[in-house]
Every structure is written in C-alpha cells, then in structure tokens.
XYZ file of C-alpha atoms in Angstrom:
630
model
C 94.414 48.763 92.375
C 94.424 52.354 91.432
C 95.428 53.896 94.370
C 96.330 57.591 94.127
C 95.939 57.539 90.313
C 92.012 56.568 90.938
C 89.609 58.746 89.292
C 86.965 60.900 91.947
C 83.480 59.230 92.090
C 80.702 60.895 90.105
C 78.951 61.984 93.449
C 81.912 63.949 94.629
C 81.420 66.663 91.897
C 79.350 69.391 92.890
C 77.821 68.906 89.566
C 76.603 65.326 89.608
C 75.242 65.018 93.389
C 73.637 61.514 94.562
C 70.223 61.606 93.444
C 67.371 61.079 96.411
C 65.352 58.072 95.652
C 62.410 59.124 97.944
C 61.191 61.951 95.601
C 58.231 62.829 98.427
C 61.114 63.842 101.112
C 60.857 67.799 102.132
C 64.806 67.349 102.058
C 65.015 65.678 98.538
C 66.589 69.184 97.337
C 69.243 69.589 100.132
C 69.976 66.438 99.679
C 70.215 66.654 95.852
C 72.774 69.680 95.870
C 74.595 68.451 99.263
C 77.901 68.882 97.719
C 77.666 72.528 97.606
C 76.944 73.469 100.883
C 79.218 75.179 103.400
C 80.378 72.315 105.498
C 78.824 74.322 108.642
C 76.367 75.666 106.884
C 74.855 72.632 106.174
C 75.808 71.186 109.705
C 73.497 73.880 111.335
C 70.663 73.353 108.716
C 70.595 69.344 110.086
C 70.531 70.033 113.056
C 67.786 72.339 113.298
C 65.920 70.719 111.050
C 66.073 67.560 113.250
C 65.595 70.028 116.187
C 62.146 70.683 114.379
C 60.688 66.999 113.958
C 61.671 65.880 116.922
C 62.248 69.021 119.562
C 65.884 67.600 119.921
C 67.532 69.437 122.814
C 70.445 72.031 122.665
C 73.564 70.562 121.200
C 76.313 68.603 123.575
C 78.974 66.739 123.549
C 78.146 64.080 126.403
C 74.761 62.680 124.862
C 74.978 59.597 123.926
C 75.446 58.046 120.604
C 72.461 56.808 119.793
C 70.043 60.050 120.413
C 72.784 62.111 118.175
C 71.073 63.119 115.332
C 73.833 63.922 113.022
C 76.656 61.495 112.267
C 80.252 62.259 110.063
C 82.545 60.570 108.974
C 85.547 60.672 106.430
C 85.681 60.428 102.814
C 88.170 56.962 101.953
C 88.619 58.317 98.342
C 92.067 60.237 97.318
C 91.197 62.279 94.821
C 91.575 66.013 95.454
C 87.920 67.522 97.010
C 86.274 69.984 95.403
C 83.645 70.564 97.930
C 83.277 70.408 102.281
C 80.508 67.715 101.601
C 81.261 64.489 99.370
C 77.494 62.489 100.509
C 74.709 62.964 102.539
C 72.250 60.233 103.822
C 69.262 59.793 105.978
C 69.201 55.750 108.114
C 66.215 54.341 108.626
C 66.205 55.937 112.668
C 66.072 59.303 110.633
C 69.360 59.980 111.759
C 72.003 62.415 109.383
C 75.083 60.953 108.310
C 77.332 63.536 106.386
C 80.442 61.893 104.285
C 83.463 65.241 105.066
C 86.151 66.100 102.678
C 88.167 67.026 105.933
C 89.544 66.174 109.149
C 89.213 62.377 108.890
C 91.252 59.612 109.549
C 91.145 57.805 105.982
C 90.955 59.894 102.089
C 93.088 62.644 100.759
C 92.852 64.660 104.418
C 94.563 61.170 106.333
C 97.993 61.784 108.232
C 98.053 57.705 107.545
C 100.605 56.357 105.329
C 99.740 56.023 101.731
C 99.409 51.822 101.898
C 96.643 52.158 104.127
C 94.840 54.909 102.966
C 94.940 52.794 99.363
C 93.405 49.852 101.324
C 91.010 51.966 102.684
C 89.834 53.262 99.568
C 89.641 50.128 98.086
C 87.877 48.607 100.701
C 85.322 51.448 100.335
C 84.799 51.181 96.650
C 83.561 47.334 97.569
C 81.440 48.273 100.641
C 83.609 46.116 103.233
C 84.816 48.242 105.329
C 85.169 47.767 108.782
C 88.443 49.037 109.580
C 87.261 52.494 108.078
C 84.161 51.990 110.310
C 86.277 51.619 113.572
C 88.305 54.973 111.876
C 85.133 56.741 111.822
C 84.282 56.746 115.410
C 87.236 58.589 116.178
C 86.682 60.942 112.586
C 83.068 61.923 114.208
C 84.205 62.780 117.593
C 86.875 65.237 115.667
C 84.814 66.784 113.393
C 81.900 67.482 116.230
C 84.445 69.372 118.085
C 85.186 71.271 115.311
C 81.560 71.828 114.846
C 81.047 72.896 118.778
C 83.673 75.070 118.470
C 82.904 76.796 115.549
C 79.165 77.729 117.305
C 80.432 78.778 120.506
C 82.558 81.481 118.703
C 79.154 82.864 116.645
C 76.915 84.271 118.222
C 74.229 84.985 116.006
C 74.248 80.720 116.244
C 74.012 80.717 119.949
C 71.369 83.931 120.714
C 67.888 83.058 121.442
C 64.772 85.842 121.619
C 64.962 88.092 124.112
C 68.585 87.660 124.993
C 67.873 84.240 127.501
C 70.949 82.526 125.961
C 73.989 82.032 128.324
C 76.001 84.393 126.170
C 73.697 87.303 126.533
C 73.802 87.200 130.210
C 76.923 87.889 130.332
C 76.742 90.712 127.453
C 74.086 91.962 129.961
C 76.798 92.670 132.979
C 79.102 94.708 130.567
C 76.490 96.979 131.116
C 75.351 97.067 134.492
C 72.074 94.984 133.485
C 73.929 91.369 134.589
C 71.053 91.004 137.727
C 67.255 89.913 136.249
C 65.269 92.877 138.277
C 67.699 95.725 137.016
C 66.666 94.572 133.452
C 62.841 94.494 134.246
C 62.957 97.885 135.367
C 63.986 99.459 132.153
C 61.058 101.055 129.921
C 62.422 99.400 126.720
C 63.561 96.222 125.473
C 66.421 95.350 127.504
C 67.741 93.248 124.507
C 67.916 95.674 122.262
C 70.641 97.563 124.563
C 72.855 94.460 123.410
C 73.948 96.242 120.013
C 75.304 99.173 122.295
C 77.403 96.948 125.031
C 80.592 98.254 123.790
C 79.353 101.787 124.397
C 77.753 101.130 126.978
C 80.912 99.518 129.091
C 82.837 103.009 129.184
C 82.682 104.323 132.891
C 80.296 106.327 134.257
C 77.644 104.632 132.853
C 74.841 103.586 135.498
C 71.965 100.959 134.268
C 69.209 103.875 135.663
C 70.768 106.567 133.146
C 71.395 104.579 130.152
C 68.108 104.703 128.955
C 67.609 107.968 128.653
C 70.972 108.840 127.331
C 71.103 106.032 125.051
C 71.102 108.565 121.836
C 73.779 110.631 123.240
C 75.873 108.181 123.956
C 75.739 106.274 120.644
C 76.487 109.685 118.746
C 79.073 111.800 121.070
C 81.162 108.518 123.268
C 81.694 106.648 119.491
C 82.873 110.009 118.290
C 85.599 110.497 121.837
C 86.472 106.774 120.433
C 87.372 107.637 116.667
C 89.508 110.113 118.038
C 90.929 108.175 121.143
C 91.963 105.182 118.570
C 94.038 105.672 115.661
C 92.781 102.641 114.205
C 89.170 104.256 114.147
C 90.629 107.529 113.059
C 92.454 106.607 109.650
C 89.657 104.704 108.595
C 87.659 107.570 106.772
C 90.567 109.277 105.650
C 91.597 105.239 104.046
C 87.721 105.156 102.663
C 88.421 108.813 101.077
C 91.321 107.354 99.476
C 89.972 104.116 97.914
C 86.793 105.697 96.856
C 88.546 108.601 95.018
C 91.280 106.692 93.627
C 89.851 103.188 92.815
C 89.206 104.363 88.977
C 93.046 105.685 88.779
C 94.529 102.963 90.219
C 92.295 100.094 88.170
C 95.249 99.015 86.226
C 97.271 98.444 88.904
C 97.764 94.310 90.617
C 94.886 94.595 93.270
C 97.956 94.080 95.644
C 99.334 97.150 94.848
C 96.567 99.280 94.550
C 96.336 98.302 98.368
C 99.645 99.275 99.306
C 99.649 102.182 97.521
C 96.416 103.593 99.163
C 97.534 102.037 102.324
C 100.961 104.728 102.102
C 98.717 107.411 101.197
C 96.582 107.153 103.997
C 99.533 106.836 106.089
C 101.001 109.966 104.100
C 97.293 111.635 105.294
C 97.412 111.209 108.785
C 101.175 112.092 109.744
C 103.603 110.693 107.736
C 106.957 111.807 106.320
C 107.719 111.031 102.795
C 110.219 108.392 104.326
C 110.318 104.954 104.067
C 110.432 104.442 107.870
C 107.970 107.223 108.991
C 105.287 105.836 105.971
C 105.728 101.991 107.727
C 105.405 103.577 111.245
C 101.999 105.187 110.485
C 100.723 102.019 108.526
C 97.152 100.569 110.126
C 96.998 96.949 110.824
C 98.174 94.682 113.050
C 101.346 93.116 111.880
C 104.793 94.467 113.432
C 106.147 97.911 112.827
C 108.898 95.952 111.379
C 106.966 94.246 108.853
C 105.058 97.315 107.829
C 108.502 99.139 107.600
C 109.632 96.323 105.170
C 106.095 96.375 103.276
C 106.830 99.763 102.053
C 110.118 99.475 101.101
C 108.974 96.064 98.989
C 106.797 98.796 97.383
C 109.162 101.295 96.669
C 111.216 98.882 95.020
C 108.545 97.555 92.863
C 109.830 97.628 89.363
C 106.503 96.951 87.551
C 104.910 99.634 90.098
C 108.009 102.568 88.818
C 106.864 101.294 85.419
C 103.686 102.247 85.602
C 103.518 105.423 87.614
C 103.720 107.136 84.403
C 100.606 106.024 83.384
C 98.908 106.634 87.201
C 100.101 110.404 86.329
C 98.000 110.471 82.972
C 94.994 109.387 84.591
C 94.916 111.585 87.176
C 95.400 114.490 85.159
C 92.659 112.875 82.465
C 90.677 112.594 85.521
C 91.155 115.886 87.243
C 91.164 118.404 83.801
C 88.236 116.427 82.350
C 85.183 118.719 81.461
C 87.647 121.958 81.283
C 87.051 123.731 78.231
C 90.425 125.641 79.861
C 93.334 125.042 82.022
C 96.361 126.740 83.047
C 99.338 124.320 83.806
C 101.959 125.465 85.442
C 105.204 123.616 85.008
C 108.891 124.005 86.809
C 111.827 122.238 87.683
C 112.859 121.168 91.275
C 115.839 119.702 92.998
C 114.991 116.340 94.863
C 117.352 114.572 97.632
C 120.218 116.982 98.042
C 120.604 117.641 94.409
C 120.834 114.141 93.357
C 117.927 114.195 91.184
C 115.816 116.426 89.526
C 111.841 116.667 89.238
C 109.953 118.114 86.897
C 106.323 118.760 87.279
C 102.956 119.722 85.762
C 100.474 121.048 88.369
C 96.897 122.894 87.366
C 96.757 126.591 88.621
C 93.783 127.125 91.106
C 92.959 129.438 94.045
C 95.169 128.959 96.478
C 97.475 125.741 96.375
C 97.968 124.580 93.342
C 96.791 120.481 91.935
C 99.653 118.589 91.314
C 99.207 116.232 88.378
C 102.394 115.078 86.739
C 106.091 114.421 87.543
C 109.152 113.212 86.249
C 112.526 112.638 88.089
C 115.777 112.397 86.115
C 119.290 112.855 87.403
C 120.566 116.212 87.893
C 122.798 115.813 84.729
C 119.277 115.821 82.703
C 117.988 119.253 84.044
C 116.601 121.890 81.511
C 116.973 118.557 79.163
C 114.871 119.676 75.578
C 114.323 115.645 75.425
C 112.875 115.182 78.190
C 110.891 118.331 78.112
C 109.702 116.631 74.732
C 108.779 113.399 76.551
C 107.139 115.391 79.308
C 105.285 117.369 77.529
C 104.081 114.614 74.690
C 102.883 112.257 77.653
C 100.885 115.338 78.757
C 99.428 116.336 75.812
C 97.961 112.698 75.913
C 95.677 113.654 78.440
C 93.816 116.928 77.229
C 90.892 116.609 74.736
C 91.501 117.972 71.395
C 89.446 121.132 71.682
C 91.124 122.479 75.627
C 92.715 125.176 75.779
C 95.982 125.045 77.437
C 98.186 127.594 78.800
C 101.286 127.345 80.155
C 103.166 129.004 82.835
C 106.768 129.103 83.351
C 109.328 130.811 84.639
C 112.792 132.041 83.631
C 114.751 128.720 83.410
C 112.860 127.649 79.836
C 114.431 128.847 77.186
C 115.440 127.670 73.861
C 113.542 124.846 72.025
C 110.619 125.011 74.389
C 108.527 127.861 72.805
C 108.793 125.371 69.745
C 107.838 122.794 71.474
C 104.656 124.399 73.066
C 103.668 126.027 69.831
C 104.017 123.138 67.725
C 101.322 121.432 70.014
C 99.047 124.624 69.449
C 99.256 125.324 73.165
C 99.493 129.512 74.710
C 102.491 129.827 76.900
C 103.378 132.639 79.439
C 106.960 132.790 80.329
C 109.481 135.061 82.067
C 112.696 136.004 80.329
C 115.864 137.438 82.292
C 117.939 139.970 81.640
C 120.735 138.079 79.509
C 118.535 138.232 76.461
C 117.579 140.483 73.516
C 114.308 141.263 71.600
C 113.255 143.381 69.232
C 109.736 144.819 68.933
C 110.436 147.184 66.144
C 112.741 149.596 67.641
C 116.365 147.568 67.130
C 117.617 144.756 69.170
C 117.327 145.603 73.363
C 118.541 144.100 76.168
C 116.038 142.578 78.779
C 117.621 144.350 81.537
C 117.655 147.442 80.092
C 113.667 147.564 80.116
C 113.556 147.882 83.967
C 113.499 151.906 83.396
C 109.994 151.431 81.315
C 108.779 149.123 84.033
C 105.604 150.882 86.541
C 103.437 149.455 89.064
C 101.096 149.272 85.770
C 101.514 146.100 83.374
C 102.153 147.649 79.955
C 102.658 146.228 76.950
C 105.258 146.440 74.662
C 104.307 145.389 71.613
C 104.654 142.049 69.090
C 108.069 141.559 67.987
C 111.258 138.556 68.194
C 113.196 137.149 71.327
C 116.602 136.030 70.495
C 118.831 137.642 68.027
C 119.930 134.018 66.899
C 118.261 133.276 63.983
C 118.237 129.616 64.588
C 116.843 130.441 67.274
C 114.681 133.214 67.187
C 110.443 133.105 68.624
C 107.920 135.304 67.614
C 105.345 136.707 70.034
C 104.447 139.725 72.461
C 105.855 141.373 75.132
C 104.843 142.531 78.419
C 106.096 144.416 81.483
C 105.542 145.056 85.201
C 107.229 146.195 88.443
C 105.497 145.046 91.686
C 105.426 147.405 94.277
C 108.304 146.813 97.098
C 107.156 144.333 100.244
C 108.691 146.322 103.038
C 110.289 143.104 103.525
C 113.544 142.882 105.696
C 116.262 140.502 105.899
C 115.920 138.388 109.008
C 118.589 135.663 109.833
C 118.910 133.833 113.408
C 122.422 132.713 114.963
C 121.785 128.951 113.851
C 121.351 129.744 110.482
C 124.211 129.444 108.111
C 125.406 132.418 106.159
C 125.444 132.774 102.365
C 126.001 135.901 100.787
C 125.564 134.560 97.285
C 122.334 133.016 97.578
C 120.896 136.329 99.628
C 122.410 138.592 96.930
C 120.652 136.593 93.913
C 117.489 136.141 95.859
C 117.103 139.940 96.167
C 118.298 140.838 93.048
C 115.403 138.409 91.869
C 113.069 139.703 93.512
C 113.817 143.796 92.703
C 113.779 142.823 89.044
C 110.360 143.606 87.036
C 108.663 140.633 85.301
C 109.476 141.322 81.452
C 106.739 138.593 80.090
C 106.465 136.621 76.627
C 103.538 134.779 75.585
C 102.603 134.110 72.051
C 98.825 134.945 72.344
C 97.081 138.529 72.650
C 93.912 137.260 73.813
C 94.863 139.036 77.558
C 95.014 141.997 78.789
C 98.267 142.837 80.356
C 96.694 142.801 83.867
C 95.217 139.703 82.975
C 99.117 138.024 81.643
C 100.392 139.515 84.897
C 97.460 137.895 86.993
C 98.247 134.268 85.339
C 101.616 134.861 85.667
C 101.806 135.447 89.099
C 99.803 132.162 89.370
C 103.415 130.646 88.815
C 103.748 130.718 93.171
C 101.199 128.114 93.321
C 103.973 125.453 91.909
C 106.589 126.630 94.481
C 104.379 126.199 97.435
C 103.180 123.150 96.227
C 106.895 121.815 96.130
C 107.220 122.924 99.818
C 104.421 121.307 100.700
C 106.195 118.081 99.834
C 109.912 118.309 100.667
C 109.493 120.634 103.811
C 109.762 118.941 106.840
C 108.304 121.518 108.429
C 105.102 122.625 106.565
C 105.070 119.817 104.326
C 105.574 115.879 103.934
C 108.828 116.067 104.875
C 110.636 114.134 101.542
C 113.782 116.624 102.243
C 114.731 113.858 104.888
C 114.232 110.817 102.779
C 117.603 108.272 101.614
C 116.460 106.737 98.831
C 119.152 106.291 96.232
C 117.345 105.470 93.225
C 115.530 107.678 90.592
C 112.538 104.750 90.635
C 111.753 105.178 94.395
C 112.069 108.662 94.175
C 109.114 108.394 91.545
C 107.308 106.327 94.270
C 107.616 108.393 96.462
C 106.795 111.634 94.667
C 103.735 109.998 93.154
C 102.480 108.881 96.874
C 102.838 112.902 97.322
C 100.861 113.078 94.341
C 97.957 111.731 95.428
C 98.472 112.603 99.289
C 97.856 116.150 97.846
C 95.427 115.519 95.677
C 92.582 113.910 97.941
C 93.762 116.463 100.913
C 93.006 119.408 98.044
C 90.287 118.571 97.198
C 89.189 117.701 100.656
C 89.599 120.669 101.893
C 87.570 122.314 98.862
C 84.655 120.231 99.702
C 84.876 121.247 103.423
C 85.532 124.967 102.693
C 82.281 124.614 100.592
C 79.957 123.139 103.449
C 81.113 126.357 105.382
C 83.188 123.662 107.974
C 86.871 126.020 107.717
C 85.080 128.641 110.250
C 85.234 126.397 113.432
C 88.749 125.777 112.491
C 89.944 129.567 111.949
C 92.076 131.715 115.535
C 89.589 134.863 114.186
C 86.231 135.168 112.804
C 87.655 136.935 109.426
C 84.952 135.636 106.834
C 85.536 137.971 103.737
C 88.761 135.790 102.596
C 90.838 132.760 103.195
C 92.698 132.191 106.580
C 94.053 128.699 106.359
C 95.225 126.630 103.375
C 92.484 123.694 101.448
C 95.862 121.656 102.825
C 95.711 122.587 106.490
C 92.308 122.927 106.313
C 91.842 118.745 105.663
C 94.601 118.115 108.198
C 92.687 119.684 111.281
C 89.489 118.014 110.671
C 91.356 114.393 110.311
C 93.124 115.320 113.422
C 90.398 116.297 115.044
C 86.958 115.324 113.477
C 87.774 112.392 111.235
C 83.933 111.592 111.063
C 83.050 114.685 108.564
C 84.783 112.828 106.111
C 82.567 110.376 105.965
C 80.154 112.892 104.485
C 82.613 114.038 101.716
C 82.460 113.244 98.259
C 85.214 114.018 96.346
C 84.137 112.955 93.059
C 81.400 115.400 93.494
C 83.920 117.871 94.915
C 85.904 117.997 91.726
C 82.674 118.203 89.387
C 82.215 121.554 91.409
C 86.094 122.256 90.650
C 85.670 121.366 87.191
C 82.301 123.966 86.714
C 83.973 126.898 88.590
C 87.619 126.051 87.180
C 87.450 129.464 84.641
C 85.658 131.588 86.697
C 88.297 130.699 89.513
C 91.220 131.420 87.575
C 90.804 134.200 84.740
C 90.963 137.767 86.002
C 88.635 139.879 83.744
C-alpha cells in the first residue's frame, strides 16, 4: 500500500473532472467542471437548483435525512487538494452528494492518525468502505454547519424581495420602520430605505421625516461622519497618496509600497516625523504598539534605504517631465542636532518650493566635492537632454562646483561672500569692498574671473544688489537663550548686498536678482520639515542612523509633495477663499501647505475630487510663466 506516497486520482485535478455520463442532464456542465467551484459557491448553486425542481423549503438543520437534498462527505485520499470540490454526483432520489477537500474525518484534512487514514484510503480506492461511511455521517453534519453559518453571516444569501426576510425586519427597526403599518405609510419603497439604515439610525431621525429628507441626510450626516471618524477621514487623503504615487513606488515589494504610503498618510493627517508619532497616527485596527513597531521595521529596512535613491529619481523624472526649463535650487542642511547632514535638490515655484531629492551624510562629509559629484550625477539622470537647468545656490558652494555644473552644460546662479576676489577688468577686488557700488537697483558689473588662484579660477559675470532695509527689530522673550554670535552673523548677513555670479548673460540683472531670491523657497521648505512648530516636526526625532534618517526624510518627501500639489489643485478650483480670516483676493494669504491641511482637517471629502496627476500637468504648462520675471 501506498499510503502517503499515493499519487492524487485523475478526478481531483481541476483539469481532468469526472466526466457526466448522462450527456442530456441541464447540469452535465456543472458537473463536468465541479472541481473548480468555490466550495460555497457551488453549495448555494445545489441548493437552489434543487429548490427549483422540487420547491424545497428554506434551509434547516432539523429536517430529516432523507428530504435533505444535498449530501457531503470527505475525501479518503492524501494527496494535497488543489481544489474545495474533489467529486460531485447525483443518486438515483436526485439527491446531491458533494466529495469536500475539507473538514472531514478521513483524507489529507483528518485529525486521525496516519494508520487509519491509510486504511481509509485504501479501502476507498476498492469501494469497501463502510467505516468511512459511518465517518461520513458525522463529516456531513460538520460541513452543513459550516455551510449554515457561512449564510447566516451574508446577507445578500438570506434577503428576499421586498425586504420579508427575517433579517430585514430587523434592519427595518434601526430605522424606526420595525412595525408593518409605519412601513405602509411611506410614499416609496420601504425597502429601498435599507441601503441608508446606517444613516438613518443617527438620532433625531423620525420614520414620518425620513422620507422627505432622505437626500439631505445621505449627503450632509455621511459628511458630520467623515469628520467625526478618523478612520473615514484619512481615507481620501490615503487614496490621494496611492493614486499619485503608485507609478513612483512600482519598484518597490508591494509590502513596502504599503507601508510607505501608509506613513505618508499618517505624515498627512498629523504626524511628526517620529517614529512613535508616525505609528500613533497609523489607520487600522491592530494595537498602537504594533503599528509603533511596523514603522520602525520600516525604517530599518535595508533594501528600502537602498532604494530610496532611486524613489528620489523618479519623482523628480516625474515631477520636471514636460519642462523645457527648471530652476533647482540646491542647499545644505543640518539634520538631528548636527549629527548628519542633508543635502537637497528642490524645484523653485511660487510660493513653497517642490522638494525632489536628498542625500544625508555625516556632518564630517559637508560641502564634500564627492558627494556634490554623486549628487549632482544622480540628478542629471533625471532631466532630458534638451532642459534647461539652472541652478541656485547660495554662499557655502565654492570651489570645484562651478566645474562641476559647467561641465554638465547646466546655468548656475550663486552668491559669493566677502572673503573672495574677482577681477572684471579693473585689477583684482575684494567682494566686500563692492558694498559701496551696491543700490536698491541690480547692476551689473561686467564678465570677468572669481578667484585669484589659478587652479582655481571660474569665468563668468557679475552682478550686484542691496535690498532695501525691513524695518525689522530684534525681538527676544525671557525663555529664549542668548547668543550674541549667532545674532551678530545673522545681521551682518542680512545688511550685506547680494554680489551674484552666474556664468550665463541670458538675464537681465532684475531678472538674476528675481531667481536668486527664489533661493528662500529651499529654507522654508526645510522648516516645513524639521519645525515642530510649522512643520513635520523631524527636529524631535532619535534616530541614530544615516539610513533611517533617509527614511524618514524621503517620507517628508513625498508628505510634501502630494500636500503641494494638493493645495495647487484646490487654490485652482477657487476652494482657498472659504479657508482665508479676510476676503483679500488680489494675492496669496495662506501657504499650498496649509492650504491642504485645513481642508483634510476639515473637509476631507474635496479630495476625493482632486487629481493630482492632472494638477501637475497644469504645473508642468505654467512652470515658465510661473517662475521667469520678464
């Protein structure tokens, strides 16, 4: 005897089912591909077939035996199933008898010990039996229950026209319509007010009023819900998320893609950029604990920190694509009390700056000309070969980096300090000594070198302007520390006039001062992450590792990214006016950012009307228009 080791009959493959020898039987076909049915699929099909011939009464499980008209039992073979449904016969009494995969008390499925579940199957394979007969009585009584059950828990199984069943009444009293003659007053179908029960339940609902409210209640009370349940709430913002980012994220494990939309939503609706504060504002049901450790599995993903890099080029492939132009502005930016250091490319707009690519190395690396090499060659895989790219920096980019921006044919705009010398025809001059030729007008200086290195030494143009004073006035409360030095070079900073050098004379010098002054946008747009404040709150974060850092900063990333663009598309529609203190209409009052956190706060709905694919095509048409000054 085989035992165990015995191969599966040719009738338990879905792909060899027992042929029906009476070829005239309406059911030859469901008999023919039995083996691929849905055990309860199949189960229901029976019995309402049988319910057809022979007006069999509603299911129960005290008939007797002999008027069942569907009979299981258990499959003796131990081979592994492959389907719910190993054979299906009809007895001469034109009763059903189904052969299960499942729940029986001999086969694969048996708790039995393995002798007699090989004596079984032996016995089966000849025919004889009837010890697997006397098995089967108590294998049909325990896969009907399992039938029952499974019907009284649908109830698209148990409804009947008109709402007579048993389980409508009672759907009937969640809405004051339980009693017969309440129902017959109504004008309308009374069972079509089943699909609004759960509305219909809130208090202060009377059966008289429901009918003619029905239309404001289904739009206004599931609206009060959204915003009643958080679960309800973060589901457009989630929807937003997957929608937008489901091309970006495409070579990602489907498991992480989840997660990492999952943190962004969280990021959306409240979050900190901390571990903790991300798990606490997770949807589901599992325990705050298990969410907590969920997101710190995904921080720690190593294959996720390796390819974050490439998330980063496809958003920025995604976001600059169709822009015969864009201005990039790029800066460094201390991350977790110094520890590291981030570097990042984000695309000049109006307003808030896009974030679109960032790279954290320890503090040791800052102002690195490698990894400004690396940065800058894993962005320049992104842009076509025909954009034109311009970018902004400020002071702290010196040296190499001119090279490395006009080696890749690219036009930068960058501040120089006072520390350095240039010559535009007239001997070598200090930077700081320029500030007497400096006027509320930009002027321009002329074409000459920067640098009187010679290893060192860049050619291009100069340009210089003074803005005129804020009226601004020092300010500090009692619980704020004191630090003289940091005040001192913050003024002097500021007082100082913005001697420019760019390597292209396509602008006018309003127009170099009007990009360059674009270079904010990246400052605010690192607030809007680490300030706990006005931001995401990352300043409070204790990760210890460059890789979850990256995580992290990349969850910012896109947190940013769909509430920017958000924003944008609500702005358009005219939506940012109910949301203003004033009726100002001839300029901007509140941020694309805080714009797309009041209406998820407080009509989460809209968003289900946004597009942001479409919202960036708009971005992407009006990009130059948006940013050049002429």
């Amino acid at each position: 005897m085989d035992g165990k080791n015995r191969a599966a009959s040719s009738y338990l493959s879905p792909g060899n089912p027992p042929a029906d020898k009476e070829q005239n039987d309406p059911l030859a076909q469901v008999f023919h591909n039995a083996c691929s049915y849905n055990f309860f699929a199949m189960a229901e099909l029976l019995h309402r077939l049988a319910k057809g011939e022979k007006g069999t009464p509603e299911l129960s499980l005290r008939d007797d035996p002999a008027q069942e008209t569907l009979r299981f039992s258990a499959d003796a073979s131990l081979a592994f199933p492959c389907s719910d449904i190993s054979a299906l016969k009809r007895d001469t009494s034109g009763a059903f008898r189904m052969t299960t995969t499942f729940m029986g008390l001999q086969g694969s499925q048996s708790p039995l010990p393995g002798y007699y579940l090989d004596h079984l199957a032996w016995k089966a394979v000849h025919e004889q039996s009837p010890v697997g007969d006397f098995l089967d009585m108590f294998s049909h009584r325990l896969t009907q229950f399992v039938w029952h059950i499974w019907r009284k828990y649908r109830y698209h199984i148990s409804f009947r026209n008109g709402g007579v069943d048993a389980f409508s009444q009672r759907m009937y009293s969640l809405v004051g319509l339980g009693h017969r003659q309440l129902r017959d007053k109504l004008a309308i179908n009374h069972s079509k007010m089943l699909a609004y029960s759960g509305i219909l339940a809130n208090p202060g609902r009377s059966p008289e009023e429901s009918p003619e409210n029905k239309t404001g209640i289904v739009r206004c009370d599931l609206i009060d819900c959204a915003n009643n349940f958080k679960e309800i709430t973060t589901m457009p913002a989630r929807s937003l998320c997957q929608n937008f980012l489901n091309n970006i994220l495409a070579p990602l494990h489907l498991y992480r893609q989840k997660s990492l939309i999952d943190a962004t939503n969280a990021v959306i609706n409240g979050a900190s950029l901390t571990l903790t504060s991300i798990g606490r504002h997770l949807t589901g049901t599992a325990s705050v604990k298990n969410k907590i450790k969920r997101v710190d599995r995904l921080l720690g993903n190593r294959h996720l920190q390796n390819e974050v890099s490439t998330i980063f080029q496809r958003i920025t492939q995604k976001i600059t694509r169709g822009m015969s132009r864009v201005v990039i502005l790029i800066d460094w930016s201390a991350y977790h009390a110094s520890r590291f250091q981030l570097l990042r490319a984000s695309l000049a707009c109006d307003g808030r700056s896009l974030p679109l690519m960032s790279c954290v190395v320890p503090s040791s690396q800052t102002a690195n000309a490698d990894v400004h090499e690396r940065f800058l060659e894993s962005l320049a895989e992104c842009f076509s070969p025909g954009t034109d790219v311009i970018v902004i920096t400020d002071a702290g980019f010196q040296g190499r980096w001119f090279q490395q921006l006009r080696s890749r044919g690219w036009t930068y705009i960058c501040r120089v300090l006072g520390n350095h010398y240039y010559n535009v025809g007239n001997g070598w001059e200090k930077v700081s000594d320029s500030g007497t030729k400096a006027s509320t007008t930009a002027i321009y200086l002329g074409e000459g070198l920067l640098g009187r290195d010679k290893n060192a030494q860049h050619e291009g143009h100069f340009y210089l302007y003074k803005s005129k004073p804020k009226g601004r006035r020092f300010k500090r409360s009692k619980e704020r520390a004191t630090r003289p030095s940091v005040t001192a070079k913050a003024r002097t900073a500021g007082k100082s006039p913005w001697f420019i050098f760019t390597n292209s004379t396509e602008f006018s010098p309003k127009q170099v001062m009007k990009l360059y002054s674009r270079r904010m946008q990246i400052e605010q747009n690192f607030r809007d992450e680490k300030n706990p404040r006005w931001g995401f709150g990352l300043r409070f974060g204790a990760s210890h590792s460059s890789g979850r850092v990256t995580v992290l900063s990349l969850i910012a990333t896109l947190a940013s990214i769909i509430m920017w663009l958000s924003g944008f598309s609500l702005e358009n529609k005219g939506i940012h006016h109910k949301y203003q203190a004033n009726t100002v209409k001839h300029r901007r009052v509140i941020s694309l950012l805080k714009l797309a956190e009041n209406v998820i706060r407080h009509s989460p709905l809209i968003l289900n009307t946004l597009s942001l694919d479409a919202g960036l095509k708009v971005l992407q048409q009006r990009y130059t228009n948006m940013i050049m000054v002429y």
